[in-house]
Coordinates of C-alpha atoms and ligand atoms in Angstrom, one line a residue:
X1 CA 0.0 0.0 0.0
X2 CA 1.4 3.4 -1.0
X3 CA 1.0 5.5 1.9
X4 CA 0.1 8.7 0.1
X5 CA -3.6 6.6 -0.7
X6 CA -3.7 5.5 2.8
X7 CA -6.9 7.2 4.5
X8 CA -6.2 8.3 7.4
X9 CA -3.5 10.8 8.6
X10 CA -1.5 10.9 11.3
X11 CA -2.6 14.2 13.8
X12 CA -0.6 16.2 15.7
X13 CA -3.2 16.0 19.1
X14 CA -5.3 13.5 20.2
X15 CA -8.5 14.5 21.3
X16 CA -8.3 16.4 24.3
X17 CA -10.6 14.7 26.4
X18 CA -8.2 11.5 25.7
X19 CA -5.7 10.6 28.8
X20 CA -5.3 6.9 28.2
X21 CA -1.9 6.1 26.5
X22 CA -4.0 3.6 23.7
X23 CA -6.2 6.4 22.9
X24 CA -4.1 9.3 22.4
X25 CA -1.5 6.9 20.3
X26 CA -4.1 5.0 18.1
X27 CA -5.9 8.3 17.4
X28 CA -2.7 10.3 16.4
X29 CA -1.5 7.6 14.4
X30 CA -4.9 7.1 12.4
X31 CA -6.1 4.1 13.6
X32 CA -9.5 5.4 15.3
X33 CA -11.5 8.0 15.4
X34 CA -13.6 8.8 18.5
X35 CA -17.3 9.7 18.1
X36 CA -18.2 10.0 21.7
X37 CA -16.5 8.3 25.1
X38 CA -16.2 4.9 24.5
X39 CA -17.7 4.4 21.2
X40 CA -14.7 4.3 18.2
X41 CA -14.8 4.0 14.9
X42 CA -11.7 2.3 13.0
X43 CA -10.2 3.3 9.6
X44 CA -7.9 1.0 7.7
X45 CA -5.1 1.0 9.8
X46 CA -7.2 0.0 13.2
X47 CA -9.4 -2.5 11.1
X48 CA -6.2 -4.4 9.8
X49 CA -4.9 -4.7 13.5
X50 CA -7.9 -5.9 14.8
X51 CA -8.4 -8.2 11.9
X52 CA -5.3 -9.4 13.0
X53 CA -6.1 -10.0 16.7
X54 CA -9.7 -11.8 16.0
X55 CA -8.1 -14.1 13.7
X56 CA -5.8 -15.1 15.8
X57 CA -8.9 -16.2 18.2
X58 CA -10.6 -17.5 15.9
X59 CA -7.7 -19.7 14.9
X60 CA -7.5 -21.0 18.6
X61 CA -11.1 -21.1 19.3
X62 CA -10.7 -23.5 15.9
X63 CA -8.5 -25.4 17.3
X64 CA -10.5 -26.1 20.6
X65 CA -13.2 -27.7 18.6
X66 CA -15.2 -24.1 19.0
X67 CA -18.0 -23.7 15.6
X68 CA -18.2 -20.0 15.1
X69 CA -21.9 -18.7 14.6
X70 CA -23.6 -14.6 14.7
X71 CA -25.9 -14.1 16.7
X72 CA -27.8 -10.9 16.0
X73 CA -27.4 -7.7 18.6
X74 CA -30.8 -7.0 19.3
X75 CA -32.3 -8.5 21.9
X76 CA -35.7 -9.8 23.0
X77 CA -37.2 -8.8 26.1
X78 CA -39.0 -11.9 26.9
X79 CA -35.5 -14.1 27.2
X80 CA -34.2 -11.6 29.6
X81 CA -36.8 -11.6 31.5
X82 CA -37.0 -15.1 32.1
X83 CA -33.1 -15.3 34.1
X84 CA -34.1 -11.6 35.4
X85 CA -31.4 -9.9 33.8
X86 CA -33.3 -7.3 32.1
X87 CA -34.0 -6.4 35.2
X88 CA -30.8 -6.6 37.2
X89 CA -28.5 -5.5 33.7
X90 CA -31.0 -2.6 33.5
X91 CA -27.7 -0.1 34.4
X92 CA -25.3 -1.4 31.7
X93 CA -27.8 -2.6 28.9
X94 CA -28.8 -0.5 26.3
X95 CA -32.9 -0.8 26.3
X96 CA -35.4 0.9 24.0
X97 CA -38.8 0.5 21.9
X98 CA -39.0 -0.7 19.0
X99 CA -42.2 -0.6 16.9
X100 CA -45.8 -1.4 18.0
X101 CA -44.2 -0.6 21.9
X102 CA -41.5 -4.0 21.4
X103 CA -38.9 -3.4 24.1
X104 CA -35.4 -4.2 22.9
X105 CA -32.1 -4.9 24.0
X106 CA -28.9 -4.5 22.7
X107 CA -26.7 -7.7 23.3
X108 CA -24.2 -6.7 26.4
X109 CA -23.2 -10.5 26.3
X110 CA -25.0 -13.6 24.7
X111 CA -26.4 -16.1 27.0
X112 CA -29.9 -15.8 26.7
X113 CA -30.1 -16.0 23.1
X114 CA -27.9 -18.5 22.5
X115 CA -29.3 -20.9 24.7
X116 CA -32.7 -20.2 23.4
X117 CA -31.7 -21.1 20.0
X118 CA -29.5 -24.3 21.3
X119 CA -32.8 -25.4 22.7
X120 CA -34.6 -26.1 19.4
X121 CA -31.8 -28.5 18.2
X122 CA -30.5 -30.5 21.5
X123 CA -32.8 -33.6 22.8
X124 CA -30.3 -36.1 23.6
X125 CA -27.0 -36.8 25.2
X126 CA -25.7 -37.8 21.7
X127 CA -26.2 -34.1 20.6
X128 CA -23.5 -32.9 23.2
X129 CA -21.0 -31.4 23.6
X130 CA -20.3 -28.7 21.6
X131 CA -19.1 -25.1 21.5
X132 CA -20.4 -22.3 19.8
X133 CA -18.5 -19.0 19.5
X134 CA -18.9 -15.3 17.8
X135 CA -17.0 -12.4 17.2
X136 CA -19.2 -9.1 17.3
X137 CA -19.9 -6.4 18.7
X138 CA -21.6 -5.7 22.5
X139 CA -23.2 -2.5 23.8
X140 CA -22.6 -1.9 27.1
X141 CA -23.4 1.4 29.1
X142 CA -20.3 1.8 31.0
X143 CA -20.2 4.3 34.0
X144 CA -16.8 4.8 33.3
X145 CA -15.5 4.9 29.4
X146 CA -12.2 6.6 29.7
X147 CA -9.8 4.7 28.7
X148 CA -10.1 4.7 24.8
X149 CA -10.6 1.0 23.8
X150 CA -10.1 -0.7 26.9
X151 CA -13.7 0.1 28.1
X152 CA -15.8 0.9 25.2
X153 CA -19.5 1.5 25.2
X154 CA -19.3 -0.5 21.9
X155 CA -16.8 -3.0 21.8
X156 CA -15.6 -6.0 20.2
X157 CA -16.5 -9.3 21.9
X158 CA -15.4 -13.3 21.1
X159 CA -17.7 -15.1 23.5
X160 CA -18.0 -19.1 23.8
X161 CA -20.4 -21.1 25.1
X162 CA -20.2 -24.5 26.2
X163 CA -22.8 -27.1 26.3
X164 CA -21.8 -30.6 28.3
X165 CA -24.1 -33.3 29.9
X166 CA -21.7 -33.4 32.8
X167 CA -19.3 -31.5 34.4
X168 CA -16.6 -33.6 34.2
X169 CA -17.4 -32.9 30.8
X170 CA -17.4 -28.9 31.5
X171 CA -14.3 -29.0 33.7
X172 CA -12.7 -30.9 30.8
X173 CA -13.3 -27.9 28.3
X174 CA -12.8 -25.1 30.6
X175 CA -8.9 -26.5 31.0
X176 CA -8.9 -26.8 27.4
X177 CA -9.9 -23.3 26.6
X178 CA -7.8 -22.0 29.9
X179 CA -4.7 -23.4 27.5
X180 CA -6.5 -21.8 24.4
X181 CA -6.3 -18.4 26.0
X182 CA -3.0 -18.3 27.1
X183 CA -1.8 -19.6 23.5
X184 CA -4.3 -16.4 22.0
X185 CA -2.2 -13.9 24.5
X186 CA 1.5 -15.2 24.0
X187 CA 0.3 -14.5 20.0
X188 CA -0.4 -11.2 20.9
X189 CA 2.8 -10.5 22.4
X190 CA 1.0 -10.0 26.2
X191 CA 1.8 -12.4 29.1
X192 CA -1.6 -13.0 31.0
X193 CA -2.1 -14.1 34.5
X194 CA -4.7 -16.5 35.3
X195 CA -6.8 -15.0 38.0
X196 CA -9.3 -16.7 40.5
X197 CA -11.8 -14.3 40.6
X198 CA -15.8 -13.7 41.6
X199 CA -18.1 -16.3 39.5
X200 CA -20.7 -13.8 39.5
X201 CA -24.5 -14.5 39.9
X202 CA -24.2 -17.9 38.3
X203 CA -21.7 -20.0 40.7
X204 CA -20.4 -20.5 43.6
X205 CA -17.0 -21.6 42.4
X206 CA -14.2 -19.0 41.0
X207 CA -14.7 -17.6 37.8
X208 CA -10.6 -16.8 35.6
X209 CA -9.8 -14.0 34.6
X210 CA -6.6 -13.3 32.4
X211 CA -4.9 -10.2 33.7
X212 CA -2.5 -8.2 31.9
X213 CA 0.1 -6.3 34.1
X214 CA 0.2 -2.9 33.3
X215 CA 0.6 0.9 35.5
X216 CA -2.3 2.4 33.8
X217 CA -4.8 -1.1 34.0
X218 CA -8.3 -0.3 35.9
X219 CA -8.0 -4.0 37.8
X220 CA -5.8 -4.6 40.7
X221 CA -4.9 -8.0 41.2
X222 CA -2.6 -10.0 44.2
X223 CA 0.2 -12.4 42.8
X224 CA 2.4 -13.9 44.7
X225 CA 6.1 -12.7 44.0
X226 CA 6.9 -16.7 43.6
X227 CA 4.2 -19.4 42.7
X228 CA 1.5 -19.0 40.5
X229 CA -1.1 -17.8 43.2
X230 CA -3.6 -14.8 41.8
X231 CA -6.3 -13.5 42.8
X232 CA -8.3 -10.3 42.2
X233 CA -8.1 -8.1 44.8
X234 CA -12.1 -7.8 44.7
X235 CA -12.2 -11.3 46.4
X236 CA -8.7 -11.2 48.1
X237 CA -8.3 -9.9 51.6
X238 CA -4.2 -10.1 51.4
X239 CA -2.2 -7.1 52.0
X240 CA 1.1 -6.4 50.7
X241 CA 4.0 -8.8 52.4
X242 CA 1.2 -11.0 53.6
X243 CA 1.8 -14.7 53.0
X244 CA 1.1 -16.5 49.8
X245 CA -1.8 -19.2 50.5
X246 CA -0.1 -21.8 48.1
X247 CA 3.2 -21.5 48.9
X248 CA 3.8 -19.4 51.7
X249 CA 6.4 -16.6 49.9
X250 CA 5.2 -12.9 49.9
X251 CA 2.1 -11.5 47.7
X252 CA 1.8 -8.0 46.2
X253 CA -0.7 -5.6 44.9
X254 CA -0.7 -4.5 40.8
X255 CA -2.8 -2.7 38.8
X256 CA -3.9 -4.6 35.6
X257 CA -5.9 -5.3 32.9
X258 CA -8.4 -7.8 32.1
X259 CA -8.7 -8.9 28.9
X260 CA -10.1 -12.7 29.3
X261 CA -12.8 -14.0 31.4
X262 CA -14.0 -17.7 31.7
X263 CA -17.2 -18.6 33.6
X264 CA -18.7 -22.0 34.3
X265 CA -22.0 -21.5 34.5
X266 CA -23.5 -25.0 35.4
X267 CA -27.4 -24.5 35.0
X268 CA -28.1 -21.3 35.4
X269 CA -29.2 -20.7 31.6
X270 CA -30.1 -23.9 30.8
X271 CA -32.6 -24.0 33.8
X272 CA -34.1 -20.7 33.4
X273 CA -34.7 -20.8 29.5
X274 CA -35.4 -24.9 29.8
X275 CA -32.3 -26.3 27.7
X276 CA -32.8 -30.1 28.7
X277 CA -31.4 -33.3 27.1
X278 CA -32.1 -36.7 27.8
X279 CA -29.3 -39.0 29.3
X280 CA -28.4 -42.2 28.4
X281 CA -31.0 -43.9 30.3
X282 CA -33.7 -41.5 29.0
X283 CA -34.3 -39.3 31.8
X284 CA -34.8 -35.3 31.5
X285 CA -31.4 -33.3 32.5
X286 CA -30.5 -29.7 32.1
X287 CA -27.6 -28.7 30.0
X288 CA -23.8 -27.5 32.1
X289 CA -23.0 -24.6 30.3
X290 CA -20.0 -22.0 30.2
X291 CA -19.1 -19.3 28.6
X292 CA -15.4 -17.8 28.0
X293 CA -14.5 -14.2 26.9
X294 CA -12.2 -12.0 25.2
X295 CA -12.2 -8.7 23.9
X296 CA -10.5 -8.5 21.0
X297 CA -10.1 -4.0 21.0
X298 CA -9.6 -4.2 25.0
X299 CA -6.5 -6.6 23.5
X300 CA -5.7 -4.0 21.1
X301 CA -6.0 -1.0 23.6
X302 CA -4.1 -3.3 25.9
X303 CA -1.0 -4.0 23.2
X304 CA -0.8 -0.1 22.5
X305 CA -0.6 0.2 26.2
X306 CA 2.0 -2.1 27.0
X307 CA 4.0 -1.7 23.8
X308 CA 4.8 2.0 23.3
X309 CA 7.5 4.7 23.5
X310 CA 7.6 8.7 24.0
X311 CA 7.3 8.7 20.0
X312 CA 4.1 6.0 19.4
X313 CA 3.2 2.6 19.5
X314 CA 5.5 -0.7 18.4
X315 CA 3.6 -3.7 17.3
X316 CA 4.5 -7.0 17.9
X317 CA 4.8 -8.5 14.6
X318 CA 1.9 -10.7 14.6
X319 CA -0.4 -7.6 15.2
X320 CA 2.1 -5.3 13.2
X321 CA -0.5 -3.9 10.6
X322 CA 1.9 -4.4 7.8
X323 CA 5.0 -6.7 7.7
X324 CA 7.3 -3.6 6.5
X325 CA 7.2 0.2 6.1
X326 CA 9.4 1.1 3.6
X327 CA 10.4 4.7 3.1
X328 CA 11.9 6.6 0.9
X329 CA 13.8 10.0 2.4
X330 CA 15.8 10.6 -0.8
X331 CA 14.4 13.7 -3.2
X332 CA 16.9 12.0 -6.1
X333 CA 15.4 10.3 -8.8
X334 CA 17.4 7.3 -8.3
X335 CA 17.0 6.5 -4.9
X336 CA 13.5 6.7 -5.8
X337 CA 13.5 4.2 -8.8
X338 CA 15.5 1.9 -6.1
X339 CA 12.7 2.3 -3.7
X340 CA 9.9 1.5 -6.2
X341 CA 11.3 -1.3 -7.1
X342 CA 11.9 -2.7 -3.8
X343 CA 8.3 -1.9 -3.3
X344 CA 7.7 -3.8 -6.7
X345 CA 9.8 -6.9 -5.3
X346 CA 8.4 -7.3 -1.8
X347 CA 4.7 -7.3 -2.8
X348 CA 5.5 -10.0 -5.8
X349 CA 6.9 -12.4 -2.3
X350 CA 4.1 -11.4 -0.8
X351 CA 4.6 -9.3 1.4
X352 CA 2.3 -6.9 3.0
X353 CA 4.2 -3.4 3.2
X354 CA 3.6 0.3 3.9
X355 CA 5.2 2.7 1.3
X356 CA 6.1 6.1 2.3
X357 CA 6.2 7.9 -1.1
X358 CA 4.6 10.8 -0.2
X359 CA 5.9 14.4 -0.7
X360 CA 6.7 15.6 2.5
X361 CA 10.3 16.0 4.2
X362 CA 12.3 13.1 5.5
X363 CA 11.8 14.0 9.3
X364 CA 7.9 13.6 9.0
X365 CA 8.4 10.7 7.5
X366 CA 10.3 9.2 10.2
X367 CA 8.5 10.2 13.0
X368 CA 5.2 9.0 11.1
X369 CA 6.5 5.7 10.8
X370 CA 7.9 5.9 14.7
X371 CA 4.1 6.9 15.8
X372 CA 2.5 4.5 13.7
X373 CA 4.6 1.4 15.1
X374 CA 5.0 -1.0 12.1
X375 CA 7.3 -3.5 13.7
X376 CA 9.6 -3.4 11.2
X377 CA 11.3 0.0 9.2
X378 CA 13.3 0.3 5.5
X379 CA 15.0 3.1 4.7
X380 CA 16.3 4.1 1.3
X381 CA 18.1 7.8 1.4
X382 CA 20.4 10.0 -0.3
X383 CA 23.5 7.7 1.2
X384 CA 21.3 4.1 0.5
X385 CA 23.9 2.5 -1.8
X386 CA 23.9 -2.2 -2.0
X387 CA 22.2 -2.3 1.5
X388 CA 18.9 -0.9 2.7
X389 CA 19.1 0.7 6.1
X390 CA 16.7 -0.9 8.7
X391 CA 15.4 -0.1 12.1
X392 CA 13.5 -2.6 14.2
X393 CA 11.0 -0.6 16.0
X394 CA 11.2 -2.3 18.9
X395 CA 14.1 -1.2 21.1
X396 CA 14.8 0.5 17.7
X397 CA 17.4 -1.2 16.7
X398 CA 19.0 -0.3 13.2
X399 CA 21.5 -2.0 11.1
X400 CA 21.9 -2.5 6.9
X401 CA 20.8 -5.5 5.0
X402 CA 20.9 -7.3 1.6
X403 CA 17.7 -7.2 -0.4
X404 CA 17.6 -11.3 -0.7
X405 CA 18.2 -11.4 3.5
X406 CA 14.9 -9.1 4.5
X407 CA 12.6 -11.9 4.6
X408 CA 14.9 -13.1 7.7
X409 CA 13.8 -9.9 9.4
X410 CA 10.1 -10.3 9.4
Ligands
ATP1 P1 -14.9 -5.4 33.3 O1 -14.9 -6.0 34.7 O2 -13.6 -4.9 32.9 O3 -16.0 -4.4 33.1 P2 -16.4 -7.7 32.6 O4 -15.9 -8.6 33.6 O5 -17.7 -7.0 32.7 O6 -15.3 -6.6 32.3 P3 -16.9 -9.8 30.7 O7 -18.4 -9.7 30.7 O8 -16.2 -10.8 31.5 O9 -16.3 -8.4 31.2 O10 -16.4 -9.7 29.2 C1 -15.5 -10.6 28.6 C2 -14.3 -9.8 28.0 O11 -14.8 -8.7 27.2 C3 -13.5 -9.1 29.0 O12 -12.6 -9.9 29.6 C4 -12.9 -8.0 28.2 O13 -11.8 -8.5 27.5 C5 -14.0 -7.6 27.3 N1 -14.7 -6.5 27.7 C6 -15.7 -6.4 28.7 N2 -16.2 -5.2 28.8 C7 -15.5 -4.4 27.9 C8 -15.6 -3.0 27.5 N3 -16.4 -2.2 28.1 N4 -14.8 -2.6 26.6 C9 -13.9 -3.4 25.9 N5 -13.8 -4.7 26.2 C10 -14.6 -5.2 27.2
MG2 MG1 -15.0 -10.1 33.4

């Protein structure tokens, strides 16, 4: 892609109202564009990350035996009424008439209709288990959206439910996806912590959350400085220097961000909206469900808070929007005929690359491609002669290379 057809410019400010390091980068580098607090929209730059990130979950979800489905975002009363939630979600759901005086919901999260539809095609044990998952978007009315796309009032979900006749058959899945999750963060370049946290309304047992350890994170979680003990702090009474339950060394407080959460539900849904099977010797039995989040922009947000400098964000390379970002800071015509035809070169292997050709000075350039954060940087100026001049932009590291030898860098 030539960057002088590339829509969307880098600014010079992010929105003022922006204080979250995610926000102000993304924005000045032109990968979203804030309509009001916590609602985004993404130009090409932001849709090819996220791309990026949700097929990367979907790959794992795959690979966990997960079917992906859509489910649609409006939602209908009757469903919510029957487990109380549109009551009790009354604060954080979005709710409205539709025509001839039809209440409506937007979908905040997906229990209720998906396990009213499971329930037209599941009579017997021989139907289970499976696992059905989405990626879309959910409406929440957040108290609190201030930190650009880590708590969005329209945000981008992947949520999976699980439907066992047991739950040895649940307990089996859960690990399975526990594994999934940590495999979906490594590839995003973020170490999560599995958390033991609140199960919520629907059981008794700990819910996991997957914290990501970061100064600026809403959460605040207690690890212990040895074993893998973690706990959020909303159900953890340790202080500081207090003794780790598991293994005895010290725990500490840090602030963090959750960007996974795995539920098992048990009955809850399948009880309330009657999702029954029956067992092998024929009698009635309700469904042990779970369900398992992520949030693919919170993971976004999250990268761009983790991985940035004083001078913009720095992909990982598996979320890196392009592979390369080639520019050119020479005004000679030569240097520019040895630029296009790198260009030329690198798309016929393949690869995806961002060409700075525009008409603007050489110090823009660079401090474009610096904000913008393509992992990887090629430079051909006035003193480019075999080599081309690279800089990784992480711990921006620059050297020269041969033309044949740049695949090794990507
Ligand atoms: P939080 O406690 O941060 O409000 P939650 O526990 O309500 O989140 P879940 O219902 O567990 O969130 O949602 C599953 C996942 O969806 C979360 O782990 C997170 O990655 C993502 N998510 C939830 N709320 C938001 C939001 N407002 N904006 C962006 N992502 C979100
Ligand atoms: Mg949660």
């Amino acid at each position: 892609m030539r960057q002088s057809k590339l829509f969307g410019k880098t600014i010079r400010e992010a929105p003022k109202d922006e204080v979250s390091a995610n926000a102000i980068f993304l924005s000045r580098a032109g990968y979203i564009d804030k309509l009001i607090a916590g609602v985004y929209n993404y130009l090409p730059l932001g849709v090819k990350v996220l791309s990026k990130i949700q097929n990367i979950v979907r790959e794992e979800m795959n690979k966990i035996d997960g079917q992906e489905i859509y489910l649609s975002a409006l939602q209908h009363k009757e469903l919510w009424e029957k487990t109380g939630r549109w009551q009790s979600m009354k604060e954080i759901m979005f709710q409205f008439e539709g025509r001839g005086n039809q209440e409506i919901g937007l979908g905040a999260t997906h229990e209720e209709p998906i396990t009213s539809m499971v329930k037209k095609r599941v009579s017997s044990y021989r139907d289970l288990p499976f696992y059905l998952y989405q990626i879309q978007d959910k409406f929440r009315n957040e108290p609190r959206a201030k930190s650009g796309l880590l708590r969005g009032r329209e945000f981008n979900m992947k949520d999976l439910y699980s439907f066992c006749e047991s739950q040895e058959d649940l307990n089996k899945f859960y690990d399975r996806a526990i594994k999934a999750y940590l495999t979906i963060f490594e590839r995003c370049g973020l170490k999560a912590i599995v958390t033991e946290a609140s199960g919520g309304d629907f059981s008794k047992e700990y819910s996991h959350e997957f914290q990501v350890l970061t100064k600026n994170g809403e959460d605040n979680i207690v690890i212990c400085t040895k074993c893998d003990f973690a706990q959020n702090s909303e159900i953890c009474k340790l202080k500081d220097g207090d003794e780790c339950p598991k293994c005895k060394a010290k725990v500490k407080h840090e602030k963090s961000i959750e960007v996974g959460n795995i539920f098992k539900l048990g009955t809850k849904f399948s009880h309330d909206l009657g999702l029954k099977f029956k067992d092998k010797s024929g009698k009635e039995q309700e469904v042990i469900m779970g369900s398992y989040g992520i949030g693919p922009s919170r993971v976004m947000g999250s990268v761009a808070e983790v991985y940035h400098d004083e001078k913009g964000l720095i992909w990982p390379k598996s979320l890196s929007p392009f592979a390369i970002h080639l520019l050119l800071l020479s005004e000679d015509d030569k240097k520019k005929q040895i630029a296009d035809k790198l260009y030329d070169d690198l798309i016929k292997q393949g690869i995806d690359i961002l060409y700075d050709d525009r008409e603007v000075s050489a110090g823009v350039k660079l401090n474009d491609a610096d904000l913008i954060g393509v992992s990887l940087q090629l430079i051909i100026g006035d003193k480019t002669k075999d080599k081309v001049e690279y800089k990784i932009r992480a711990g921006n590291k620059k050297g020269e290379v041969d033309e044949k030898d740049i695949k090794k860098l990507l």
